[in-house]
PDB file of C-alpha atoms and ligand atoms in Angstrom:
ATOM      1  CA  MET A 103       7.411  -0.938  -3.769  1.00 93.00           C
ATOM      2  CA  LYS A 104       3.415  -1.092  -4.830  1.00 95.00           C
ATOM      3  CA  GLU A 105       2.332   2.299  -5.150  1.00 98.00           C
ATOM      4  CA  LEU A 106      -1.040   1.789  -3.983  1.00 98.00           C
ATOM      5  CA  ALA A 107      -2.472   5.552  -4.337  1.00 98.00           C
ATOM      6  CA  ASP A 108      -0.374   8.761  -4.991  1.00 98.00           C
ATOM      7  CA  GLY A 109       2.760   8.055  -3.501  1.00 97.00           C
ATOM      8  CA  VAL A 110       1.719   6.197  -0.238  1.00 98.00           C
ATOM      9  CA  TRP A 111       4.121   2.323  -2.052  1.00 98.00           C
ATOM     10  CA  HIS A 112       3.786  -0.996   1.110  1.00 98.00           C
ATOM     11  CA  VAL A 113       6.652  -2.304   1.786  1.00 98.00           C
ATOM     12  CA  GLN A 114       6.341  -6.104   2.766  1.00 97.00           C
ATOM     13  CA  CYS A 115       7.741  -7.147   5.408  1.00 97.00           C
ATOM     14  CA  LEU A 116       7.441 -10.770   5.511  1.00 93.00           C
ATOM     15  CA  PRO A 117       8.881 -13.348   3.080  1.00 91.00           C
ATOM     16  CA  GLY A 118       6.888 -15.921   0.998  1.00 88.00           C
ATOM     17  CA  LEU A 119       3.907 -13.657   2.827  1.00 89.00           C
ATOM     18  CA  PRO A 120       3.190 -10.378   0.900  1.00 93.00           C
ATOM     19  CA  TRP A 121       0.457  -9.370   2.645  1.00 96.00           C
ATOM     20  CA  ALA A 122       1.239 -10.557   6.616  1.00 95.00           C
ATOM     21  CA  ILE A 123       2.492  -7.763   7.652  1.00 96.00           C
ATOM     22  CA  ASN A 124       2.994  -3.767   6.766  1.00 98.00           C
ATOM     23  CA  ALA A 125       4.895  -1.227   6.810  1.00 98.00           C
ATOM     24  CA  TYR A 126       3.613   1.717   4.301  1.00 98.00           C
ATOM     25  CA  LEU A 127       6.020   4.301   2.977  1.00 98.00           C
ATOM     26  CA  ALA A 128       4.188   7.982   2.117  1.00 98.00           C
ATOM     27  CA  GLY A 129       5.810  10.922   0.447  1.00 98.00           C
ATOM     28  CA  ASP A 130       8.956  10.528   2.614  1.00 98.00           C
ATOM     29  CA  VAL A 131       8.125   8.692   5.974  1.00 98.00           C
ATOM     30  CA  LEU A 132       8.555   5.770   6.122  1.00 98.00           C
ATOM     31  CA  ILE A 133       5.054   4.450   8.994  1.00 98.00           C
ATOM     32  CA  ASP A 134       6.310   1.000  10.333  1.00 98.00           C
ATOM     33  CA  ALA A 135       8.349  -0.697  10.916  1.00 98.00           C
ATOM     34  CA  GLY A 136       8.105  -4.702  10.456  1.00 97.00           C
ATOM     35  CA  ALA A 137       9.458  -7.699  12.479  1.00 97.00           C
ATOM     36  CA  ARG A 138      13.016  -7.221  13.240  1.00 96.00           C
ATOM     37  CA  GLN A 139      13.783  -9.813  10.926  1.00 96.00           C
ATOM     38  CA  SER A 140      12.169  -7.173   7.986  1.00 96.00           C
ATOM     39  CA  THR A 141      15.226  -5.178   8.723  1.00 97.00           C
ATOM     40  CA  GLY A 142      17.837  -6.231   5.848  1.00 97.00           C
ATOM     41  CA  ARG A 143      14.472  -7.100   3.916  1.00 97.00           C
ATOM     42  CA  ILE A 144      12.321  -3.205   3.797  1.00 98.00           C
ATOM     43  CA  LEU A 145      16.059  -0.830   3.860  1.00 98.00           C
ATOM     44  CA  LYS A 146      16.799  -3.393   0.713  1.00 98.00           C
ATOM     45  CA  GLN A 147      12.628  -2.430  -0.319  1.00 98.00           C
ATOM     46  CA  LEU A 148      13.293   2.390   1.030  1.00 98.00           C
ATOM     47  CA  ASP A 149      16.881   1.800  -1.723  1.00 97.00           C
ATOM     48  CA  GLY A 150      16.641   4.577  -3.702  1.00 95.00           C
ATOM     49  CA  HIS A 151      13.764   6.800  -2.481  1.00 97.00           C
ATOM     50  CA  GLU A 152      14.035  10.355  -0.438  1.00 97.00           C
ATOM     51  CA  VAL A 153      12.952   8.489   3.887  1.00 98.00           C
ATOM     52  CA  THR A 154      13.735  11.282   6.189  1.00 98.00           C
ATOM     53  CA  ALA A 155      11.935  10.015   9.067  1.00 98.00           C
ATOM     54  CA  HIS A 156      10.095   6.841  10.510  1.00 98.00           C
ATOM     55  CA  ALA A 157       6.746   7.397  12.570  1.00 98.00           C
ATOM     56  CA  LEU A 158       5.056   4.137  14.394  1.00 98.00           C
ATOM     57  CA  THR A 159       0.861   3.528  14.255  1.00 98.00           C
ATOM     58  CA  HIS A 160       2.034   1.376  17.016  1.00 98.00           C
ATOM     59  CA  ALA A 161       4.752   0.622  19.785  1.00 98.00           C
ATOM     60  CA  HIS A 162       4.123  -3.485  19.422  1.00 97.00           C
ATOM     61  CA  PRO A 163       5.904  -6.207  18.214  1.00 97.00           C
ATOM     62  CA  ASP A 164       5.442  -6.594  14.168  1.00 97.00           C
ATOM     63  CA  HIS A 165       5.634  -2.331  13.869  1.00 98.00           C
ATOM     64  CA  GLN A 166       8.929  -2.121  15.659  1.00 98.00           C
ATOM     65  CA  GLY A 167      10.058  -4.897  15.258  1.00 97.00           C
ATOM     66  CA  ALA A 168      13.421  -2.129  13.273  1.00 98.00           C
ATOM     67  CA  SER A 169      12.919   0.910  14.082  1.00 98.00           C
ATOM     68  CA  ARG A 170      15.742   0.962  15.746  1.00 98.00           C
ATOM     69  CA  GLY A 171      17.913  -0.423  12.399  1.00 98.00           C
ATOM     70  CA  VAL A 172      16.228   1.563  10.107  1.00 98.00           C
ATOM     71  CA  CYS A 173      16.475   4.568  11.763  1.00 98.00           C
ATOM     72  CA  GLU A 174      20.536   4.123  12.725  1.00 98.00           C
ATOM     73  CA  ARG A 175      20.985   2.978   8.716  1.00 97.00           C
ATOM     74  CA  LEU A 176      19.239   5.738   6.786  1.00 98.00           C
ATOM     75  CA  GLY A 177      20.464   8.130  10.699  1.00 98.00           C
ATOM     76  CA  ILE A 178      15.995   9.934  10.130  1.00 98.00           C
ATOM     77  CA  PRO A 179      14.829  10.752  13.735  1.00 98.00           C
ATOM     78  CA  TYR A 180      12.084   8.202  14.774  1.00 98.00           C
ATOM     79  CA  TRP A 181       8.278   9.435  15.321  1.00 98.00           C
ATOM     80  CA  CYS A 182       6.078   7.978  17.626  1.00 98.00           C
ATOM     81  CA  PRO A 183       2.576   8.280  19.645  1.00 98.00           C
ATOM     82  CA  GLU A 184       3.248   9.838  22.856  1.00 97.00           C
ATOM     83  CA  ALA A 185       1.528   7.455  24.663  1.00 97.00           C
ATOM     84  CA  ASP A 186       3.393   4.520  22.695  1.00 98.00           C
ATOM     85  CA  ILE A 187       7.003   5.836  23.799  1.00 98.00           C
ATOM     86  CA  ARG A 188       8.328   4.244  26.051  1.00 97.00           C
ATOM     87  CA  ALA A 189       7.719   1.082  24.896  1.00 97.00           C
ATOM     88  CA  ALA A 190       9.199   2.563  21.662  1.00 98.00           C
ATOM     89  CA  GLU A 191      11.956   3.581  24.109  1.00 98.00           C
ATOM     90  CA  ASP A 192      12.059   0.851  26.476  1.00 97.00           C
ATOM     91  CA  PRO A 193      10.195  -2.653  24.194  1.00 95.00           C
ATOM     92  CA  THR A 194       9.530  -4.739  27.102  1.00 94.00           C
ATOM     93  CA  MET A 195       6.719  -1.930  28.391  1.00 92.00           C
ATOM     94  CA  ILE A 196       5.333  -3.951  25.239  1.00 92.00           C
ATOM     95  CA  ARG A 197       4.036  -7.111  26.838  1.00 89.00           C
ATOM     96  CA  GLU A 198       3.519  -4.454  30.476  1.00 87.00           C
ATOM     97  CA  LEU A 199       1.050  -3.705  28.573  1.00 89.00           C
ATOM     98  CA  GLN A 200      -0.611  -5.529  26.296  1.00 89.00           C
ATOM     99  CA  PRO A 201      -2.587  -8.370  27.445  1.00 86.00           C
ATOM    100  CA  ASP A 202      -0.780 -11.628  29.595  1.00 89.00           C
ATOM    101  CA  LYS A 203      -1.712 -14.056  26.718  1.00 90.00           C
ATOM    102  CA  PHE A 204       0.420 -16.368  26.284  1.00 89.00           C
ATOM    103  CA  ILE A 205       0.175 -14.854  21.977  1.00 89.00           C
ATOM    104  CA  ALA A 206       1.668 -11.622  23.320  1.00 88.00           C
ATOM    105  CA  GLY A 207       4.279 -12.968  24.682  1.00 90.00           C
ATOM    106  CA  PHE A 208       4.978 -15.481  22.011  1.00 91.00           C
ATOM    107  CA  TYR A 209       4.992 -12.042  19.617  1.00 91.00           C
ATOM    108  CA  TRP A 210       7.352 -10.388  21.642  1.00 92.00           C
ATOM    109  CA  ARG A 211       9.120 -12.960  21.323  1.00 93.00           C
ATOM    110  CA  VAL A 212       9.197 -13.691  17.538  1.00 93.00           C
ATOM    111  CA  PHE A 213       9.016 -10.640  16.792  1.00 95.00           C
ATOM    112  CA  HIS A 214      10.742  -7.423  18.611  1.00 95.00           C
ATOM    113  CA  GLY A 215      13.965  -5.364  18.247  1.00 97.00           C
ATOM    114  CA  PRO A 216      15.218  -2.817  20.207  1.00 97.00           C
ATOM    115  CA  GLY A 217      14.275  -0.081  21.668  1.00 98.00           C
ATOM    116  CA  ARG A 218      15.726   3.277  20.091  1.00 98.00           C
ATOM    117  CA  LYS A 219      15.022   7.444  21.479  1.00 98.00           C
ATOM    118  CA  VAL A 220      11.446   8.993  20.134  1.00 98.00           C
ATOM    119  CA  ASP A 221      12.948  12.317  18.792  1.00 98.00           C
ATOM    120  CA  ARG A 222       9.548  13.441  18.269  1.00 98.00           C
ATOM    121  CA  ALA A 223       5.769  12.640  20.177  1.00 98.00           C
ATOM    122  CA  ILE A 224       2.873  12.289  17.220  1.00 98.00           C
ATOM    123  CA  LYS A 225      -0.852  12.199  18.622  1.00 97.00           C
ATOM    124  CA  GLY A 226      -4.036  13.960  16.340  1.00 97.00           C
ATOM    125  CA  GLY A 227      -3.841  16.466  14.456  1.00 98.00           C
ATOM    126  CA  ASP A 228      -0.584  17.015  13.428  1.00 98.00           C
ATOM    127  CA  GLU A 229       0.530  16.083   9.708  1.00 98.00           C
ATOM    128  CA  VAL A 230       2.669  13.546   8.868  1.00 98.00           C
ATOM    129  CA  ALA A 231       3.324  13.625   5.134  1.00 97.00           C
ATOM    130  CA  GLY A 232       0.709  14.859   4.205  1.00 97.00           C
ATOM    131  CA  PHE A 233      -1.885  12.533   6.135  1.00 98.00           C
ATOM    132  CA  GLU A 234      -3.491  14.022   9.619  1.00 98.00           C
ATOM    133  CA  VAL A 235      -2.561  12.507  12.118  1.00 98.00           C
ATOM    134  CA  ILE A 236      -5.913  10.873  14.035  1.00 98.00           C
ATOM    135  CA  ASP A 237      -6.086   9.647  17.497  1.00 98.00           C
ATOM    136  CA  THR A 238      -7.245   5.520  17.687  1.00 98.00           C
ATOM    137  CA  PRO A 239      -6.432   3.711  20.972  1.00 98.00           C
ATOM    138  CA  GLY A 240      -7.701   1.321  22.592  1.00 98.00           C
ATOM    139  CA  HIS A 241      -5.107  -2.173  20.235  1.00 97.00           C
ATOM    140  CA  SER A 242      -2.918   0.341  22.494  1.00 97.00           C
ATOM    141  CA  ALA A 243      -2.172   3.536  24.059  1.00 97.00           C
ATOM    142  CA  GLY A 244      -1.682   5.374  21.989  1.00 97.00           C
ATOM    143  CA  HIS A 245      -2.552   3.924  18.189  1.00 98.00           C
ATOM    144  CA  VAL A 246      -2.786   6.454  15.626  1.00 98.00           C
ATOM    145  CA  THR A 247      -3.380   5.976  12.596  1.00 98.00           C
ATOM    146  CA  PHE A 248      -3.118   8.656   9.021  1.00 98.00           C
ATOM    147  CA  TRP A 249      -6.358  10.329   7.260  1.00 98.00           C
ATOM    148  CA  ARG A 250      -5.674  11.582   3.640  1.00 98.00           C
ATOM    149  CA  GLU A 251      -9.034  13.081   3.176  1.00 98.00           C
ATOM    150  CA  SER A 252      -8.163  14.794  -0.571  1.00 98.00           C
ATOM    151  CA  ASP A 253      -7.927  11.181  -2.343  1.00 98.00           C
ATOM    152  CA  ARG A 254      -9.649  10.093   0.808  1.00 98.00           C
ATOM    153  CA  VAL A 255      -6.725   6.707   1.966  1.00 98.00           C
ATOM    154  CA  LEU A 256      -5.972   5.490   5.902  1.00 98.00           C
ATOM    155  CA  ILE A 257      -3.850   4.156   6.926  1.00 98.00           C
ATOM    156  CA  ILE A 258      -5.200   2.216   9.675  1.00 98.00           C
ATOM    157  CA  GLY A 259      -2.079   0.684  11.711  1.00 98.00           C
ATOM    158  CA  ASP A 260      -3.994  -2.541  13.173  1.00 98.00           C
ATOM    159  CA  VAL A 261      -7.288  -0.706  14.277  1.00 98.00           C
ATOM    160  CA  LEU A 262      -8.682  -3.611  12.208  1.00 98.00           C
ATOM    161  CA  THR A 263      -6.335  -5.821  10.022  1.00 98.00           C
ATOM    162  CA  ASN A 264      -7.883  -7.678   6.719  1.00 98.00           C
ATOM    163  CA  MET A 265      -5.932 -10.280   7.190  1.00 96.00           C
ATOM    164  CA  HIS A 266      -7.214 -13.203   9.419  1.00 92.00           C
ATOM    165  CA  GLN A 267      -4.130 -13.828  12.137  1.00 83.00           C
ATOM    166  CA  ALA A 268      -4.261 -17.791  12.828  1.00 81.00           C
ATOM    167  CA  THR A 269      -4.584 -18.172   9.383  1.00 86.00           C
ATOM    168  CA  GLY A 270      -3.813 -15.550   7.298  1.00 87.00           C
ATOM    169  CA  LEU A 271      -6.561 -15.022   5.218  1.00 91.00           C
ATOM    170  CA  PRO A 272      -7.785 -12.764   4.088  1.00 94.00           C
ATOM    171  CA  GLY A 273     -10.921 -10.972   5.194  1.00 96.00           C
ATOM    172  CA  LEU A 274     -12.009  -7.953   8.237  1.00 98.00           C
ATOM    173  CA  HIS A 275     -11.169  -8.318  11.356  1.00 97.00           C
ATOM    174  CA  GLN A 276     -10.760  -6.706  14.963  1.00 97.00           C
ATOM    175  CA  PRO A 277      -7.289  -7.502  15.762  1.00 96.00           C
ATOM    176  CA  MET A 278      -6.803 -10.364  18.376  1.00 93.00           C
ATOM    177  CA  ARG A 279      -8.450  -9.809  22.143  1.00 91.00           C
ATOM    178  CA  ALA A 280      -4.340 -11.341  22.829  1.00 89.00           C
ATOM    179  CA  LEU A 281      -2.780  -8.412  21.715  1.00 93.00           C
ATOM    180  CA  THR A 282      -4.985  -6.164  22.443  1.00 95.00           C
ATOM    181  CA  PRO A 283      -5.663  -4.862  25.898  1.00 94.00           C
ATOM    182  CA  ASP A 284      -8.854  -2.463  25.445  1.00 97.00           C
ATOM    183  CA  ALA A 285     -11.367  -3.584  22.905  1.00 97.00           C
ATOM    184  CA  GLU A 286     -14.373  -1.427  22.542  1.00 98.00           C
ATOM    185  CA  GLU A 287     -11.914   1.689  23.102  1.00 98.00           C
ATOM    186  CA  ASN A 288     -10.907  -0.418  19.995  1.00 98.00           C
ATOM    187  CA  ARG A 289     -14.433  -0.160  18.039  1.00 98.00           C
ATOM    188  CA  ARG A 290     -14.572   4.066  19.622  1.00 98.00           C
ATOM    189  CA  SER A 291     -11.723   4.628  17.196  1.00 98.00           C
ATOM    190  CA  ALA A 292     -12.751   1.890  14.381  1.00 98.00           C
ATOM    191  CA  LYS A 293     -16.346   3.724  13.787  1.00 98.00           C
ATOM    192  CA  LYS A 294     -14.408   7.398  14.676  1.00 98.00           C
ATOM    193  CA  LEU A 295     -13.076   6.063  11.163  1.00 98.00           C
ATOM    194  CA  ALA A 296     -15.364   4.555   9.425  1.00 98.00           C
ATOM    195  CA  ALA A 297     -17.835   7.574   9.665  1.00 98.00           C
ATOM    196  CA  LEU A 298     -14.470   8.636   6.841  1.00 98.00           C
ATOM    197  CA  GLU A 299     -15.675   6.558   4.544  1.00 97.00           C
ATOM    198  CA  PRO A 300     -12.272   5.992   2.839  1.00 98.00           C
ATOM    199  CA  GLU A 301     -11.592   4.658  -0.397  1.00 98.00           C
ATOM    200  CA  LEU A 302      -8.246   2.714  -0.466  1.00 98.00           C
ATOM    201  CA  VAL A 303      -7.960   1.628   3.290  1.00 98.00           C
ATOM    202  CA  CYS A 304      -4.167   0.760   4.128  1.00 98.00           C
ATOM    203  CA  PHE A 305      -3.196  -2.419   7.386  1.00 98.00           C
ATOM    204  CA  GLY A 306      -1.168  -3.229   9.521  1.00 98.00           C
ATOM    205  CA  HIS A 307      -1.912  -7.142   8.395  1.00 97.00           C
ATOM    206  CA  GLY A 308      -3.401  -7.958   5.876  1.00 97.00           C
ATOM    207  CA  GLY A 309      -4.517  -6.419   1.006  1.00 97.00           C
ATOM    208  CA  PRO A 310      -5.376  -2.915   0.751  1.00 98.00           C
ATOM    209  CA  LEU A 311      -9.150  -2.128   0.610  1.00 98.00           C
ATOM    210  CA  ARG A 312     -10.922  -0.149  -1.942  1.00 98.00           C
ATOM    211  CA  ASP A 313     -14.637  -0.618  -0.988  1.00 97.00           C
ATOM    212  CA  PRO A 314     -15.741   2.485   1.533  1.00 97.00           C
ATOM    213  CA  ALA A 315     -19.314  -0.231   2.394  1.00 97.00           C
ATOM    214  CA  LYS A 316     -17.649  -3.146   2.477  1.00 98.00           C
ATOM    215  CA  PHE A 317     -15.624  -1.539   5.014  1.00 98.00           C
ATOM    216  CA  VAL A 318     -18.910   0.343   7.372  1.00 98.00           C
ATOM    217  CA  ASP A 319     -20.511  -2.483   6.739  1.00 98.00           C
ATOM    218  CA  PHE A 320     -18.091  -5.090   8.277  1.00 98.00           C
ATOM    219  CA  VAL A 321     -18.021  -1.664  11.672  1.00 98.00           C
ATOM    220  CA  ASP A 322     -20.838  -1.545  11.413  1.00 97.00           C
ATOM    221  CA  SER A 323     -21.936  -4.598  11.642  1.00 96.00           C
ATOM    222  CA  LEU A 324     -19.502  -4.382  15.929  1.00 95.00           C
TER     223      LEU A 324
HETATM  224 ZN1   ZN B 214       0.353  -5.866  14.143  1.00 87.87          ZN
END
């Protein structure tokens, strides 16, 4: 794994596409868990690291896919934003909560993993592995991001992506409309994050961004 900031490691979830679907080890907490096909790959990368909990930015198929496998193998609790808990526990709910679009159904079939009982509801103001939890709804009802003010690191989930999700080309984008039930609310969440002027942004999709001005300018343009 590559260490992107003090105690923040990138976990690659798909073979051959290093930044297509990302998870992160922040301190001793695994944030997100790729697709169900990622389970063995994630466990292998975590080998030798202390992991005491697994948290989600949001319960979508390419973030919760390996959650149950990882929690069970490592014997660790599952933490999820409150409004996404029913989807994390019963992934058929993910489809019902997402727009009724072909691409949403396709991603769901390809990536989703089994549900698991959530052990802790996380919400804005909580602390996770030295990060502050920030409520950033829109891409999902419960979506949260993780912010560490001391070195201005933001783990942003899918509020924005740094890769075009269809072409794979790098660049800042809003998440796909077909996967985002409330794009307007997601833009409000992005503006809240731009006000933080993060030095490092770690995305669910796409490589890390170390350019606060670029991040802020993009959000201003929305
Ligand atoms: Zn995603």
